[in-house]
Amino acid sequence: MPKFKGKSIVSLKDMEKKEILHLMKKAEEVKSGKLTQVLKGKVIASLFFEPSTRTRLSFESAVLGQGGSVFGFADPGASSAKKGETLSDTIKNVMGYCDAIVMRHFIEGAARRASEISSVPVVNGGDGANQHPTQTFLDLFTMLEKKGSLDGKVIGMMGDLKYGRTIHSLAMALTHFDVKLHFISPKELNIPDHYYDYLKAKKIEYVHSTLESCGKELDFLYCTRIQKERFYDPMEYEKVAGSYKIDKTSLEYLKPDTFIMHPLPRVDEIAVDVDDDPRAVYFEQAHNGVPVRAALLGLVTGTI
Amino acid sequence: MPDNKQYKVFKIEQGTVIDHIPSPRGLAVFRLLSKNNNSLISIGLNFDSKTVGKKDLIKFEGKIISKKETDKIALIAPEATINIIKDFKVIEKRHIDIPSDIHGIIRCLNPNCITNIEKIDTIFKVVEKKPVKVMCHYCERTAEVKPDMIDKE
C-alpha cells in the first residue's frame, strides 16, 4: 500500500500511478460514506496568497465535514506577507500550528519551497501557472466515476493550454494511463513545449485538432477559459475565442457519451443552456473536490 | 629535443588549456571564467578542427580550474576538453561530465519562479544533454542552457 503519511503533494510529477489510484479508492470511500470523520482532531492551515473560490471552499468543506478544523487566510492582505515576511518564514511559523498546510500561491515553485521547509505536509492548491494537483485528482476521480477506467480513453483539451495549470497537471497525470490526447487551442495558446517532451517520453499519443474533427472520438472534452489578457491584440482574441466555446450547436460534434468537463470558473466558454445536457458534468466535477480533498488530507495526515 | 611545432597561441608552463570549444562559444566560456581571474589568458578563435568544425581555445597561465568551473563549461560547451599543464606538459586530461543535477551555477529564467523572488539556491535536473536542457526543481520550467543563465561568480 502506498505510503502517504507526511508526504507533501506538490506536483503530479512526484506521484506514482499506484498512489493516484489509492487516493481515488479512498476518495470513493469518503464519498460513499464508508469512511467518515477522517480528519477528526486534525487542524489544517489554509493559506491562500491568491484568491480562490472552489479550491479553498472545497478544502474547508472537506475538513469541516470530516471532523477537522481549519484556520488561515483567503487574502494575502490579511497575512504577514503584506508586511514583507518571506514565504519561508510564514511556513516556519504556521507549521507549528497545524497538522497540514493547504497553500495556493501566485509564485511558481512556492509550494515546492514550502514543502522543503515545513515539518508538516504541504498540499499545493495551485502555484502560479505551474501545478494544481488536487484539481487533477478530482478531474481523474470524475473521469473514473463516469467511465470506470481511463485506459483506451480519448480526451480533448480545449482552450488555453499554455497558461492553464489544470491542463498541465492533468496532462502529466494522464501519462500514467493508456490515453490519447487531442489539443484544441489557438496556436498562441498551445501547451508549452516541455509538456510535448514529457508526453513523448511517456509514449502518449497526442494530436492538434479542431472540435469538429475530433469530437466524435472523444470520451471527455476538458474545456478551459481563454483569457482576453493573454492576447496583445484584443482583435486577435475576438477572432479566436469564438472557436473555442461550447454551445448547443457545438454539442452536435460530440458523441452521446462524451462528458464535458471544466475546472471552473467559466465565463462564456460554455453556454449556460449546456448545463442541462446530461453530458455536462462540470458542477459534479467541482463537488467531487470535497471527498477527494478530504481523502488526500486524511492520507497525508495519517488518519487513513 | 627541440619542439619545432609552431603554436598560434602561446604554450603555457603551468595552468589550464580548454580546447575543442565549438566556435563561437569560446568567448562565452571565457566570460564565465574570467571574473576575479588575474592570470594571463590567451584566446584563440576559429581554428580548424576535425571534431567540431571550427573551434575556440583558451589558455589560463597559472590557473587550475575548479570542479565548479568545469561544471559550468559542461553546460555550454560539453564537447570541450580540459588539460591541466605543469612544466609545459599535460599532467591531467579532465573529462567533462554533464551532471544529472545542477545545484547553484545557473539561474531560472522564469521571473515568477520562487528562486527569483526569495533567496534560495537553484536546483535543476538535466533533462537533455545535447544541447543541455534543464528543468527547474521549483517552477518545473524547462529551458535550454544559455550562457546568460550561468552565474559568473
GROMACS .gro file of C-alpha atoms in nm:
model
  457
    1MET     CA    1   0.000   0.000   0.000
    2PRO     CA    2   0.147   0.342  -0.093
    3LYS     CA    3   0.274   0.548   0.199
    4PHE     CA    4   0.118   0.892   0.216
    5LYS     CA    5   0.167   0.988   0.581
    6GLY     CA    6   0.381   1.301   0.599
    7LYS     CA    7   0.403   1.333   0.222
    8SER     CA    8   0.366   1.676   0.065
    9ILE     CA    9   0.161   1.692  -0.253
   10VAL     CA   10   0.330   1.945  -0.476
   11SER     CA   11   0.332   1.823  -0.834
   12LEU     CA   12   0.194   1.539  -1.039
   13LYS     CA   13   0.549   1.457  -1.131
   14ASP     CA   14   0.601   1.324  -0.777
   15MET     CA   15   0.300   1.092  -0.792
   16GLU     CA   16   0.316   0.731  -0.894
   17LYS     CA   17   0.021   0.561  -1.057
   18LYS     CA   18  -0.041   0.335  -0.757
   19GLU     CA   19  -0.056   0.641  -0.531
   20ILE     CA   20  -0.308   0.812  -0.756
   21LEU     CA   21  -0.525   0.501  -0.772
   22HIS     CA   22  -0.506   0.453  -0.395
   23LEU     CA   23  -0.620   0.811  -0.346
   24MET     CA   24  -0.907   0.755  -0.591
   25LYS     CA   25  -1.017   0.448  -0.396
   26LYS     CA   26  -1.010   0.632  -0.064
   27ALA     CA   27  -1.194   0.930  -0.214
   28GLU     CA   28  -1.465   0.694  -0.333
   29GLU     CA   29  -1.491   0.551   0.020
   30VAL     CA   30  -1.527   0.902   0.162
   31LYS     CA   31  -1.786   0.993  -0.098
   32SER     CA   32  -1.991   0.680  -0.037
   33GLY     CA   33  -1.977   0.728   0.341
   34LYS     CA   34  -1.773   0.413   0.403
   35LEU     CA   35  -1.505   0.634   0.554
   36THR     CA   36  -1.621   0.908   0.790
   37GLN     CA   37  -1.464   1.155   1.029
   38VAL     CA   38  -1.129   1.105   0.856
   39LEU     CA   39  -0.993   1.436   0.983
   40LYS     CA   40  -1.123   1.415   1.340
   41GLY     CA   41  -0.896   1.612   1.570
   42LYS     CA   42  -0.681   1.741   1.283
   43VAL     CA   43  -0.605   2.108   1.237
   44ILE     CA   44  -0.548   2.225   0.881
   45ALA     CA   45  -0.397   2.560   0.782
   46SER     CA   46  -0.543   2.714   0.469
   47LEU     CA   47  -0.303   2.973   0.325
   48PHE     CA   48  -0.438   3.138   0.012
   49PHE     CA   49  -0.198   3.400  -0.116
   50GLU     CA   50  -0.410   3.423  -0.429
   51PRO     CA   51  -0.789   3.437  -0.450
   52SER     CA   52  -0.978   3.112  -0.491
   53THR     CA   53  -1.336   3.007  -0.459
   54ARG     CA   54  -1.372   2.638  -0.534
   55THR     CA   55  -1.036   2.515  -0.416
   56ARG     CA   56  -1.044   2.698  -0.085
   57LEU     CA   57  -1.411   2.635  -0.010
   58SER     CA   58  -1.397   2.268  -0.103
   59PHE     CA   59  -1.087   2.216   0.111
   60GLU     CA   60  -1.259   2.388   0.401
   61SER     CA   61  -1.577   2.193   0.345
   62ALA     CA   62  -1.373   1.872   0.330
   63VAL     CA   63  -1.202   1.946   0.663
   64LEU     CA   64  -1.513   2.059   0.847
   65GLY     CA   65  -1.725   1.777   0.707
   66GLN     CA   66  -1.476   1.519   0.823
   67GLY     CA   67  -1.444   1.642   1.182
   68GLY     CA   68  -1.133   1.856   1.145
   69SER     CA   69  -1.080   2.225   1.200
   70VAL     CA   70  -0.937   2.482   0.967
   71PHE     CA   71  -0.783   2.827   1.001
   72GLY     CA   72  -0.594   3.059   0.771
   73PHE     CA   73  -0.645   3.345   0.531
   74ALA     CA   74  -0.815   3.388   0.197
   75ASP     CA   75  -0.638   3.708   0.109
   76PRO     CA   76  -0.265   3.772   0.148
   77GLY     CA   77  -0.351   4.126   0.259
   78ALA     CA   78  -0.460   3.965   0.585
   79SER     CA   79  -0.125   3.790   0.636
   80SER     CA   80   0.227   3.899   0.726
   81ALA     CA   81   0.322   3.870   0.359
   82LYS     CA   82   0.182   4.221   0.330
   83LYS     CA   83   0.443   4.334   0.584
   84GLY     CA   84   0.718   4.179   0.375
   85GLU     CA   85   0.751   3.843   0.553
   86THR     CA   86   0.907   3.581   0.331
   87LEU     CA   87   0.716   3.268   0.240
   88SER     CA   88   0.981   3.064   0.421
   89ASP     CA   89   0.920   3.250   0.748
   90THR     CA   90   0.542   3.224   0.713
   91ILE     CA   91   0.570   2.848   0.671
   92LYS     CA   92   0.813   2.810   0.963
   93ASN     CA   93   0.553   2.977   1.182
   94VAL     CA   94   0.239   2.810   1.055
   95MET     CA   95   0.381   2.457   1.061
   96GLY     CA   96   0.383   2.483   1.440
   97TYR     CA   97   0.011   2.545   1.448
   98CYS     CA   98  -0.130   2.263   1.238
   99ASP     CA   99  -0.119   1.904   1.109
  100ALA     CA  100  -0.106   2.000   0.740
  101ILE     CA  101  -0.091   2.312   0.525
  102VAL     CA  102  -0.301   2.375   0.216
  103MET     CA  103  -0.148   2.656   0.016
  104ARG     CA  104  -0.216   2.849  -0.302
  105HIS     CA  105   0.043   3.097  -0.417
  106PHE     CA  106   0.088   3.315  -0.725
  107ILE     CA  107   0.461   3.235  -0.741
  108GLU     CA  108   0.567   2.922  -0.928
  109GLY     CA  109   0.765   2.683  -0.711
  110ALA     CA  110   0.627   2.832  -0.388
  111ALA     CA  111   0.465   2.501  -0.290
  112ARG     CA  112   0.786   2.308  -0.351
  113ARG     CA  113   0.979   2.555  -0.138
  114ALA     CA  114   0.718   2.539   0.138
  115SER     CA  115   0.730   2.158   0.136
  116GLU     CA  116   1.107   2.166   0.187
  117ILE     CA  117   1.078   2.392   0.489
  118SER     CA  118   0.769   2.252   0.653
  119SER     CA  119   0.768   1.974   0.910
  120VAL     CA  120   0.404   1.902   0.826
  121PRO     CA  121   0.275   1.802   0.481
  122VAL     CA  122   0.205   2.080   0.234
  123VAL     CA  123  -0.072   2.036  -0.021
  124ASN     CA  124  -0.037   2.256  -0.327
  125GLY     CA  125  -0.362   2.433  -0.407
  126GLY     CA  126  -0.203   2.590  -0.716
  127ASP     CA  127   0.131   2.765  -0.767
  128GLY     CA  128   0.121   3.033  -1.036
  129ALA     CA  129   0.094   2.880  -1.382
  130ASN     CA  130   0.273   2.565  -1.269
  131GLN     CA  131   0.073   2.291  -1.099
  132HIS     CA  132  -0.266   2.232  -0.942
  133PRO     CA  133  -0.253   1.869  -0.834
  134THR     CA  134  -0.572   1.849  -0.628
  135GLN     CA  135  -0.775   1.979  -0.921
  136THR     CA  136  -0.626   1.699  -1.126
  137PHE     CA  137  -0.717   1.440  -0.865
  138LEU     CA  138  -1.079   1.548  -0.872
  139ASP     CA  139  -1.069   1.554  -1.253
  140LEU     CA  140  -0.938   1.198  -1.259
  141PHE     CA  141  -1.188   1.093  -0.995
  142THR     CA  142  -1.473   1.233  -1.207
  143MET     CA  143  -1.340   1.061  -1.519
  144LEU     CA  144  -1.310   0.729  -1.339
  145GLU     CA  145  -1.655   0.769  -1.189
  146LYS     CA  146  -1.802   0.830  -1.535
  147LYS     CA  147  -1.613   0.571  -1.739
  148GLY     CA  148  -1.477   0.321  -1.487
  149SER     CA  149  -1.130   0.322  -1.637
  150LEU     CA  150  -0.905   0.560  -1.823
  151ASP     CA  151  -0.717   0.312  -2.036
  152GLY     CA  152  -0.815   0.337  -2.401
  153LYS     CA  153  -0.991   0.669  -2.349
  154VAL     CA  154  -0.962   0.975  -2.571
  155ILE     CA  155  -0.950   1.316  -2.407
  156GLY     CA  156  -0.983   1.654  -2.577
  157MET     CA  157  -0.824   1.951  -2.402
  158MET     CA  158  -0.966   2.276  -2.527
  159GLY     CA  159  -0.895   2.646  -2.474
  160ASP     CA  160  -0.593   2.795  -2.304
  161LEU     CA  161  -0.345   2.510  -2.287
  162LYS     CA  162  -0.048   2.741  -2.241
  163TYR     CA  163  -0.125   2.910  -1.911
  164GLY     CA  164  -0.382   2.670  -1.771
  165ARG     CA  165  -0.218   2.492  -1.481
  166THR     CA  166  -0.506   2.248  -1.456
  167ILE     CA  167  -0.423   2.137  -1.811
  168HIS     CA  168  -0.055   2.096  -1.724
  169SER     CA  169  -0.124   1.884  -1.418
  170LEU     CA  170  -0.390   1.677  -1.592
  171ALA     CA  171  -0.170   1.607  -1.894
  172MET     CA  172   0.105   1.481  -1.664
  173ALA     CA  173  -0.135   1.263  -1.466
  174LEU     CA  174  -0.286   1.111  -1.777
  175THR     CA  175   0.056   0.982  -1.882
  176HIS     CA  176   0.001   0.708  -1.623
  177PHE     CA  177  -0.277   0.571  -1.839
  178ASP     CA  178  -0.312   0.447  -2.195
  179VAL     CA  179  -0.488   0.753  -2.334
  180LYS     CA  180  -0.490   0.962  -2.649
  181LEU     CA  181  -0.498   1.340  -2.625
  182HIS     CA  182  -0.641   1.595  -2.867
  183PHE     CA  183  -0.522   1.953  -2.814
  184ILE     CA  184  -0.779   2.203  -2.932
  185SER     CA  185  -0.646   2.557  -2.897
  186PRO     CA  186  -0.529   2.861  -3.091
  187LYS     CA  187  -0.160   2.829  -3.176
  188GLU     CA  188  -0.077   3.119  -2.940
  189LEU     CA  189  -0.209   2.910  -2.652
  190ASN     CA  190  -0.061   2.570  -2.732
  191ILE     CA  191   0.063   2.367  -2.437
  192PRO     CA  192   0.427   2.464  -2.352
  193ASP     CA  193   0.697   2.272  -2.537
  194HIS     CA  194   0.827   2.085  -2.235
  195TYR     CA  195   0.492   1.911  -2.198
  196TYR     CA  196   0.529   1.774  -2.550
  197ASP     CA  197   0.869   1.642  -2.443
  198TYR     CA  198   0.712   1.488  -2.135
  199LEU     CA  199   0.431   1.324  -2.332
  200LYS     CA  200   0.674   1.190  -2.591
  201ALA     CA  201   0.897   1.046  -2.321
  202LYS     CA  202   0.594   0.869  -2.173
  203LYS     CA  203   0.481   0.750  -2.519
  204ILE     CA  204   0.145   0.926  -2.504
  205GLU     CA  205  -0.021   0.985  -2.839
  206TYR     CA  206  -0.131   1.344  -2.893
  207VAL     CA  207  -0.254   1.549  -3.188
  208HIS     CA  208  -0.364   1.905  -3.254
  209SER     CA  209  -0.724   1.904  -3.368
  210THR     CA  210  -1.038   2.103  -3.404
  211LEU     CA  211  -1.351   2.013  -3.214
  212GLU     CA  212  -1.528   1.943  -3.543
  213SER     CA  213  -1.263   1.694  -3.648
  214CYS     CA  214  -1.214   1.502  -3.324
  215GLY     CA  215  -1.541   1.544  -3.135
  216LYS     CA  216  -1.684   1.205  -3.233
  217GLU     CA  217  -1.373   1.037  -3.096
  218LEU     CA  218  -1.377   1.197  -2.752
  219ASP     CA  219  -1.470   1.033  -2.424
  220PHE     CA  220  -1.409   1.359  -2.241
  221LEU     CA  221  -1.387   1.719  -2.352
  222TYR     CA  222  -1.196   1.920  -2.092
  223CYS     CA  223  -1.260   2.290  -2.150
  224THR     CA  224  -1.070   2.586  -2.013
  225ARG     CA  225  -1.122   2.957  -2.047
  226ILE     CA  226  -0.929   3.168  -2.291
  227GLN     CA  227  -0.849   3.490  -2.111
  228LYS     CA  228  -0.856   3.815  -2.305
  229GLU     CA  229  -0.546   3.943  -2.126
  230ARG     CA  230  -0.337   3.665  -2.280
  231PHE     CA  231  -0.359   3.844  -2.615
  232TYR     CA  232  -0.166   4.158  -2.703
  233ASP     CA  233  -0.420   4.242  -2.966
  234PRO     CA  234  -0.786   4.238  -2.849
  235MET     CA  235  -0.894   4.189  -3.212
  236GLU     CA  236  -0.694   3.868  -3.220
  237TYR     CA  237  -0.878   3.749  -2.909
  238GLU     CA  238  -1.215   3.823  -3.063
  239LYS     CA  239  -1.110   3.632  -3.373
  240VAL     CA  240  -1.009   3.311  -3.199
  241ALA     CA  241  -1.214   3.293  -2.878
  242GLY     CA  242  -1.541   3.211  -3.054
  243SER     CA  243  -1.396   2.890  -3.196
  244TYR     CA  244  -1.335   2.750  -2.850
  245LYS     CA  245  -1.677   2.788  -2.700
  246ILE     CA  246  -1.936   2.521  -2.635
  247ASP     CA  247  -2.300   2.581  -2.707
  248LYS     CA  248  -2.594   2.373  -2.820
  249THR     CA  249  -2.460   2.371  -3.178
  250SER     CA  250  -2.112   2.251  -3.091
  251LEU     CA  251  -2.262   1.976  -2.873
  252GLU     CA  252  -2.354   1.811  -3.202
  253TYR     CA  253  -1.987   1.749  -3.272
  254LEU     CA  254  -1.970   1.524  -2.964
  255LYS     CA  255  -2.074   1.165  -2.905
  256PRO     CA  256  -2.383   1.096  -2.692
  257ASP     CA  257  -2.146   0.985  -2.415
  258THR     CA  258  -1.873   1.249  -2.439
  259PHE     CA  259  -1.857   1.411  -2.097
  260ILE     CA  260  -1.789   1.784  -2.083
  261MET     CA  261  -1.561   1.893  -1.801
  262HIS     CA  262  -1.429   2.231  -1.688
  263PRO     CA  263  -1.222   2.329  -1.383
  264LEU     CA  264  -1.442   2.642  -1.344
  265PRO     CA  265  -1.493   2.932  -1.317
  266ARG     CA  266  -1.636   2.964  -1.664
  267VAL     CA  267  -1.722   3.296  -1.815
  268ASP     CA  268  -1.877   3.241  -2.154
  269GLU     CA  269  -1.684   2.945  -2.293
  270ILE     CA  270  -1.970   2.711  -2.208
  271ALA     CA  271  -2.316   2.848  -2.274
  272VAL     CA  272  -2.548   2.829  -1.973
  273ASP     CA  273  -2.803   2.624  -2.166
  274VAL     CA  274  -2.546   2.344  -2.199
  275ASP     CA  275  -2.567   2.293  -1.821
  276ASP     CA  276  -2.883   2.085  -1.857
  277ASP     CA  277  -2.726   1.845  -2.103
  278PRO     CA  278  -2.658   1.512  -1.929
  279ARG     CA  279  -2.303   1.519  -2.068
  280ALA     CA  280  -2.221   1.840  -1.878
  281VAL     CA  281  -2.054   1.722  -1.559
  282TYR     CA  282  -1.855   2.028  -1.452
  283PHE     CA  283  -2.056   2.107  -1.141
  284GLU     CA  284  -2.048   1.744  -1.035
  285GLN     CA  285  -1.674   1.757  -1.101
  286ALA     CA  286  -1.639   2.060  -0.871
  287HIS     CA  287  -1.840   1.884  -0.599
  288ASN     CA  288  -1.604   1.587  -0.619
  289GLY     CA  289  -1.337   1.822  -0.486
  290VAL     CA  290  -1.475   1.767  -0.136
  291PRO     CA  291  -1.432   1.387  -0.099
  292VAL     CA  292  -1.108   1.389  -0.297
  293ARG     CA  293  -0.950   1.663  -0.085
  294ALA     CA  294  -1.080   1.505   0.236
  295ALA     CA  295  -0.927   1.170   0.141
  296LEU     CA  296  -0.599   1.335   0.045
  297LEU     CA  297  -0.573   1.523   0.375
  298GLY     CA  298  -0.665   1.205   0.561
  299LEU     CA  299  -0.389   1.019   0.383
  300VAL     CA  300  -0.115   1.279   0.433
  301THR     CA  301  -0.205   1.335   0.798
  302GLY     CA  302  -0.204   0.960   0.854
  303THR     CA  303  -0.565   0.912   0.961
  304ILE     CA  304  -0.649   0.692   0.661
  305MET     CA  305   6.451   1.750  -2.811
  306PRO     CA  306   6.364   2.086  -2.963
  307ASP     CA  307   5.994   2.145  -3.014
  308ASN     CA  308   5.962   2.278  -3.369
  309LYS     CA  309   5.586   2.284  -3.373
  310GLN     CA  310   5.452   2.632  -3.449
  311TYR     CA  311   5.194   2.747  -3.197
  312LYS     CA  312   4.940   3.012  -3.287
  313VAL     CA  313   4.860   3.055  -2.920
  314PHE     CA  314   5.145   3.062  -2.667
  315LYS     CA  315   5.236   2.743  -2.484
  316ILE     CA  316   5.190   2.770  -2.110
  317GLU     CA  317   5.420   2.643  -1.840
  318GLN     CA  318   5.153   2.581  -1.583
  319GLY     CA  319   4.778   2.618  -1.588
  320THR     CA  320   4.474   2.505  -1.785
  321VAL     CA  321   4.404   2.464  -2.155
  322ILE     CA  322   4.041   2.443  -2.261
  323ASP     CA  323   4.035   2.309  -2.614
  324HIS     CA  324   3.774   2.200  -2.867
  325ILE     CA  325   3.521   2.463  -2.763
  326PRO     CA  326   3.286   2.475  -3.065
  327SER     CA  327   3.305   2.824  -3.221
  328PRO     CA  328   3.164   3.074  -3.138
  329ARG     CA  329   3.125   2.964  -2.776
  330GLY     CA  330   3.486   3.045  -2.676
  331LEU     CA  331   3.412   3.396  -2.561
  332ALA     CA  332   3.113   3.279  -2.359
  333VAL     CA  333   3.336   3.025  -2.181
  334PHE     CA  334   3.595   3.298  -2.128
  335ARG     CA  335   3.336   3.532  -1.974
  336LEU     CA  336   3.223   3.259  -1.735
  337LEU     CA  337   3.571   3.202  -1.602
  338SER     CA  338   3.729   3.544  -1.622
  339LYS     CA  339   3.572   3.712  -1.320
  340ASN     CA  340   3.827   3.768  -1.041
  341ASN     CA  341   4.083   3.590  -1.254
  342ASN     CA  342   4.416   3.768  -1.277
  343SER     CA  343   4.605   3.500  -1.466
  344LEU     CA  344   4.749   3.554  -1.812
  345ILE     CA  345   4.485   3.438  -2.058
  346SER     CA  346   4.531   3.361  -2.428
  347ILE     CA  347   4.233   3.305  -2.650
  348GLY     CA  348   4.227   3.156  -2.996
  349LEU     CA  349   3.916   3.166  -3.208
  350ASN     CA  350   3.808   2.984  -3.523
  351PHE     CA  351   4.078   2.719  -3.550
  352ASP     CA  352   4.002   2.438  -3.790
  353SER     CA  353   3.901   2.124  -3.604
  354LYS     CA  354   3.840   1.771  -3.726
  355THR     CA  355   3.594   1.700  -3.448
  356VAL     CA  356   3.390   2.020  -3.413
  357GLY     CA  357   3.444   2.206  -3.743
  358LYS     CA  358   3.564   2.541  -3.609
  359LYS     CA  359   3.691   2.550  -3.255
  360ASP     CA  360   3.798   2.802  -2.994
  361LEU     CA  361   4.072   2.760  -2.738
  362ILE     CA  362   4.153   2.928  -2.406
  363LYS     CA  363   4.473   2.903  -2.205
  364PHE     CA  364   4.498   3.017  -1.844
  365GLU     CA  365   4.857   3.063  -1.730
  366GLY     CA  366   4.895   2.968  -1.363
  367LYS     CA  367   4.529   2.880  -1.303
  368ILE     CA  368   4.394   2.532  -1.242
  369ILE     CA  369   4.020   2.543  -1.295
  370SER     CA  370   3.793   2.407  -1.023
  371LYS     CA  371   3.526   2.135  -1.038
  372LYS     CA  372   3.256   2.404  -1.024
  373GLU     CA  373   3.414   2.582  -1.319
  374THR     CA  374   3.435   2.253  -1.509
  375ASP     CA  375   3.062   2.203  -1.447
  376LYS     CA  376   2.991   2.548  -1.588
  377ILE     CA  377   3.185   2.470  -1.905
  378ALA     CA  378   2.994   2.143  -1.936
  379LEU     CA  379   2.669   2.335  -1.959
  380ILE     CA  380   2.763   2.546  -2.261
  381ALA     CA  381   3.042   2.351  -2.427
  382PRO     CA  382   3.014   1.983  -2.333
  383GLU     CA  383   3.239   1.895  -2.630
  384ALA     CA  384   3.535   2.087  -2.486
  385THR     CA  385   3.842   1.915  -2.347
  386ILE     CA  386   4.034   2.036  -2.044
  387ASN     CA  387   4.405   1.977  -2.000
  388ILE     CA  388   4.593   2.065  -1.684
  389ILE     CA  389   4.951   2.167  -1.762
  390LYS     CA  390   5.263   2.152  -1.549
  391ASP     CA  391   5.617   2.218  -1.679
  392PHE     CA  392   5.472   2.256  -2.030
  393LYS     CA  393   5.331   1.902  -2.017
  394VAL     CA  394   4.979   1.771  -1.986
  395ILE     CA  395   4.953   1.611  -1.641
  396GLU     CA  396   4.576   1.560  -1.635
  397LYS     CA  397   4.313   1.530  -1.904
  398ARG     CA  398   3.990   1.625  -1.739
  399HIS     CA  399   3.676   1.466  -1.872
  400ILE     CA  400   3.372   1.689  -1.894
  401ASP     CA  401   3.065   1.526  -1.747
  402ILE     CA  402   2.724   1.683  -1.755
  403PRO     CA  403   2.589   1.628  -1.405
  404SER     CA  404   2.237   1.490  -1.366
  405ASP     CA  405   2.152   1.762  -1.115
  406ILE     CA  406   2.290   2.112  -1.101
  407HIS     CA  407   2.297   2.296  -0.770
  408GLY     CA  408   2.354   2.671  -0.794
  409ILE     CA  409   2.556   2.782  -1.100
  410ILE     CA  410   2.251   2.863  -1.315
  411ARG     CA  411   1.956   3.086  -1.252
  412CYS     CA  412   1.599   3.022  -1.358
  413LEU     CA  413   1.481   3.234  -1.650
  414ASN     CA  414   1.124   3.238  -1.521
  415PRO     CA  415   1.083   3.573  -1.343
  416ASN     CA  416   0.788   3.430  -1.148
  417CYS     CA  417   0.992   3.140  -1.009
  418ILE     CA  418   1.039   3.137  -0.631
  419THR     CA  419   1.418   3.123  -0.683
  420ASN     CA  420   1.400   3.473  -0.832
  421ILE     CA  421   1.181   3.602  -0.550
  422GLU     CA  422   1.337   3.456  -0.234
  423LYS     CA  423   1.700   3.384  -0.157
  424ILE     CA  424   1.715   3.016  -0.249
  425ASP     CA  425   1.987   2.815  -0.420
  426THR     CA  426   1.863   2.691  -0.754
  427ILE     CA  427   1.839   2.321  -0.836
  428PHE     CA  428   1.799   2.195  -1.192
  429LYS     CA  429   1.759   1.849  -1.332
  430VAL     CA  430   1.931   1.786  -1.664
  431VAL     CA  431   1.662   1.651  -1.897
  432GLU     CA  432   1.865   1.651  -2.220
  433LYS     CA  433   2.239   1.653  -2.276
  434LYS     CA  434   2.287   1.783  -2.632
  435PRO     CA  435   2.207   2.067  -2.622
  436VAL     CA  436   2.187   2.083  -2.244
  437LYS     CA  437   1.825   2.128  -2.135
  438VAL     CA  438   1.734   2.165  -1.771
  439MET     CA  439   1.418   2.161  -1.563
  440CYS     CA  440   1.386   2.389  -1.261
  441HIS     CA  441   1.319   2.186  -0.946
  442TYR     CA  442   1.090   2.462  -0.819
  443CYS     CA  443   0.882   2.605  -1.105
  444GLU     CA  444   0.931   2.297  -1.332
  445ARG     CA  445   1.001   2.509  -1.641
  446THR     CA  446   1.238   2.353  -1.890
  447ALA     CA  447   1.495   2.559  -2.080
  448GLU     CA  448   1.800   2.509  -2.295
  449VAL     CA  449   2.101   2.640  -2.104
  450LYS     CA  450   2.230   2.968  -2.243
  451PRO     CA  451   2.542   3.148  -2.123
  452ASP     CA  452   2.342   3.432  -1.969
  453MET     CA  453   2.173   3.184  -1.731
  454ILE     CA  454   2.505   3.087  -1.578
  455ASP     CA  455   2.623   3.254  -1.263
  456LYS     CA  456   2.951   3.434  -1.323
  457GLU     CA  457   3.058   3.440  -0.959
   0.00000   0.00000   0.00000
